[in-house]
Amino acid sequence: MKLSLHSKHLALPLMMLALSLSCKHEHKSGLESEVSGSAVHLPSNLGVGFDSETQGMKSQCVTGSTEWRGENEASIVYGQDLSFNDIMKSYGGGAKVGATVYGFEVGGAAEFASKNATTEFSSSISLVNKVSLKKLLLSNPKLTEDGKKELVEDRARDTVRETCGNEFFSAIVYGAQIFVVAKFDFASAQDKIEFKGNASVSLLGVGEIGGNISHLSDKVKKTGRVTISARQVGGNPEELSKILGSGLLISCSLVDYEKTCLPALQAIVKYASDDFRVGLKSTPDPQIQYEQRLEAEAALKPGEKLPPKNPGDAKGWAEVNFITSKYSDVKVGGARLVPDVDVPLVNAEIERTRSQVYDEFQVQLMDSERAANLLSVSTLSDIKQLRISEIYKATEANKKALAIVGENCMIKPSKCVESYANYKSTQMKVYDERQLSLGICLVKSDMDNSSWVLKGDANKALGTVRFNPDGKLEGYASDTEKTWKVDGCILRFYNEADVASTIFGKIEESGNAMSGQASDNSIRSLTISK
């Protein structure tokens, strides 16, 4: 759910920070792709080539003059329970979320989304303040020497796409953004339900959150946590660290919310909604900064280079978005840099595999984050601690492997299907995601072909029961109980009339034992047979 306060033509405008590489297919004004200003790989100049299907930088085949245009827009968006893709779309650029090179950058927007997205165990509230001021455009395009080499009799060679790509960077948007999230994590899905029933919260009403938390049970308050984090591009990020510290994160239990987290949350909301915008008033115009950099580059001696720009640490008006145009829409030097036969690099199978890799990468990011959160809970038993540690190691390995697979899928489409198949057969670490809840739900596959020691009253052994996949009980000498089923996390034995005659409770945390009661009120227990 989102509440947006949006206005255009403000004296100090605010706009969306485009963080994700995205391909559009609307063909408006030659616009094809957007590349985040916070991505690792960025074009060195306007006119640099780009391949929309591999999302790789190519040679600079186009140059031209530049012109500045106002890009005045402002928005403040208050969100609640944003999904992974909601955050990727807002923090990550808007036009398209999914399988992109930027989306697979470990530590990038996807990592931020995994830490702050709502899950069955968590709820979140957010504030996004976005600013844009100006756009730098490439005008009067003409061919560079590399571009001219790709023409024969004013027609593009077959190698033009390999050299120049199928698009070129034609605009840069200058702006700033701050994204604030307060995420509430719970021990179980049931605890989250209790929280949602007692707390209708938003960063528009920070002062009401503490009162809502006070109505929660002691158990939920002791095991629940809130984490406040923020990311800022442009403006003065040092102001943010004064509130949240160098790690840009504060966390506390719900018991300590009023004392530890509320003051920080109030301060960060005030800064993000008001002071962030005010601070931009004294920021130098990006056109002046751009011209100063050009002068500095012109004054360099042979072999010298200016220090590289750090997109993640941008101050003032930042390069928040790089926009491309398609060669097929623009004549450059009287010609179109498009081959006679432009064969797509991505077919339906590759596109489907890219989506599968991205979806699985998202799962691993979020399961890893959930495991890390659980490991910070001191009340876990030794058994649970061990199992969650194993899941954390597995998800960390999986997400790193999938990041490589995902990047290869984008850069080398022809290798995508093979690369993903190799991951699944040789690299993927398997784990039981149900362990990420503090309440384990039994399923049929847990019991199939397993053997358990059955005991009755006074711990009397009744035999060893084997659970056949066809639903029959084997090795259990009973005149009435012949079959079994698992339904709603509960194991039941059934008599010949197909009536549940013994009902077991939920499986214990160890996963090795269950207790139950027969229809004659006698006590039963099951312990897994070694």
Coordinates of N, CA and C in Angstrom, one line a residue, residues 4 14 58 85 88 158 167 177 193 202 239 246 248 276 345 347 353 362 400-401 478 520:
S4 N 1.0 8.6 -1.9 CA 2.0 9.4 -2.7 C 1.6 10.9 -2.6
L14 N 11.9 17.1 -7.1 CA 12.3 15.8 -6.6 C 11.9 14.8 -7.6
K58 N 29.2 -1.0 -24.9 CA 29.9 -1.2 -26.2 C 30.8 0.0 -26.5
N85 N 9.8 -6.8 -5.2 CA 9.7 -6.1 -6.4 C 9.2 -4.6 -6.3
M88 N 12.4 -2.9 -5.4 CA 13.3 -2.8 -6.6 C 12.8 -1.8 -7.6
D158 N 27.5 -6.2 -40.7 CA 26.9 -7.2 -39.8 C 27.5 -7.1 -38.4
E167 N 21.8 0.3 -29.1 CA 21.3 1.6 -28.6 C 22.6 2.4 -28.2
Q177 N 17.9 11.2 -4.0 CA 16.9 10.3 -3.4 C 17.3 9.8 -2.1
I193 N 0.7 -11.8 12.5 CA -0.8 -11.6 12.4 C -1.2 -10.8 13.7
S202 N 2.2 3.7 9.9 CA 2.8 4.3 8.8 C 3.8 5.4 9.3
E239 N 24.7 13.7 6.7 CA 23.6 14.0 7.6 C 22.9 12.8 8.0
S246 N 27.4 5.1 11.2 CA 28.1 4.8 10.0 C 27.5 3.6 9.2
L248 N 24.4 3.0 8.9 CA 23.1 3.5 8.4 C 22.0 2.5 8.8
F276 N 16.1 16.9 4.1 CA 16.8 16.4 2.9 C 16.6 17.3 1.7
L345 N 19.2 -11.9 -29.7 CA 20.1 -12.7 -29.0 C 19.4 -13.6 -27.9
N347 N 16.0 -15.8 -27.0 CA 14.8 -16.5 -27.4 C 13.9 -16.8 -26.2
T353 N 14.4 -18.8 -18.7 CA 15.5 -19.2 -17.7 C 16.0 -18.0 -16.9
Q362 N 16.1 -14.1 -5.8 CA 15.3 -13.4 -4.8 C 15.0 -14.2 -3.6
K400 N 25.4 -16.4 -4.0 CA 26.6 -16.0 -4.7 C 26.8 -16.7 -6.0
A401 N 26.4 -18.0 -6.0 CA 26.5 -18.8 -7.2 C 25.4 -18.3 -8.2
S478 N -2.0 -53.7 14.8 CA -3.3 -53.2 15.3 C -4.4 -53.8 14.5
D520 N -9.3 -43.8 22.6 CA -9.7 -44.3 23.9 C -9.0 -43.4 25.0

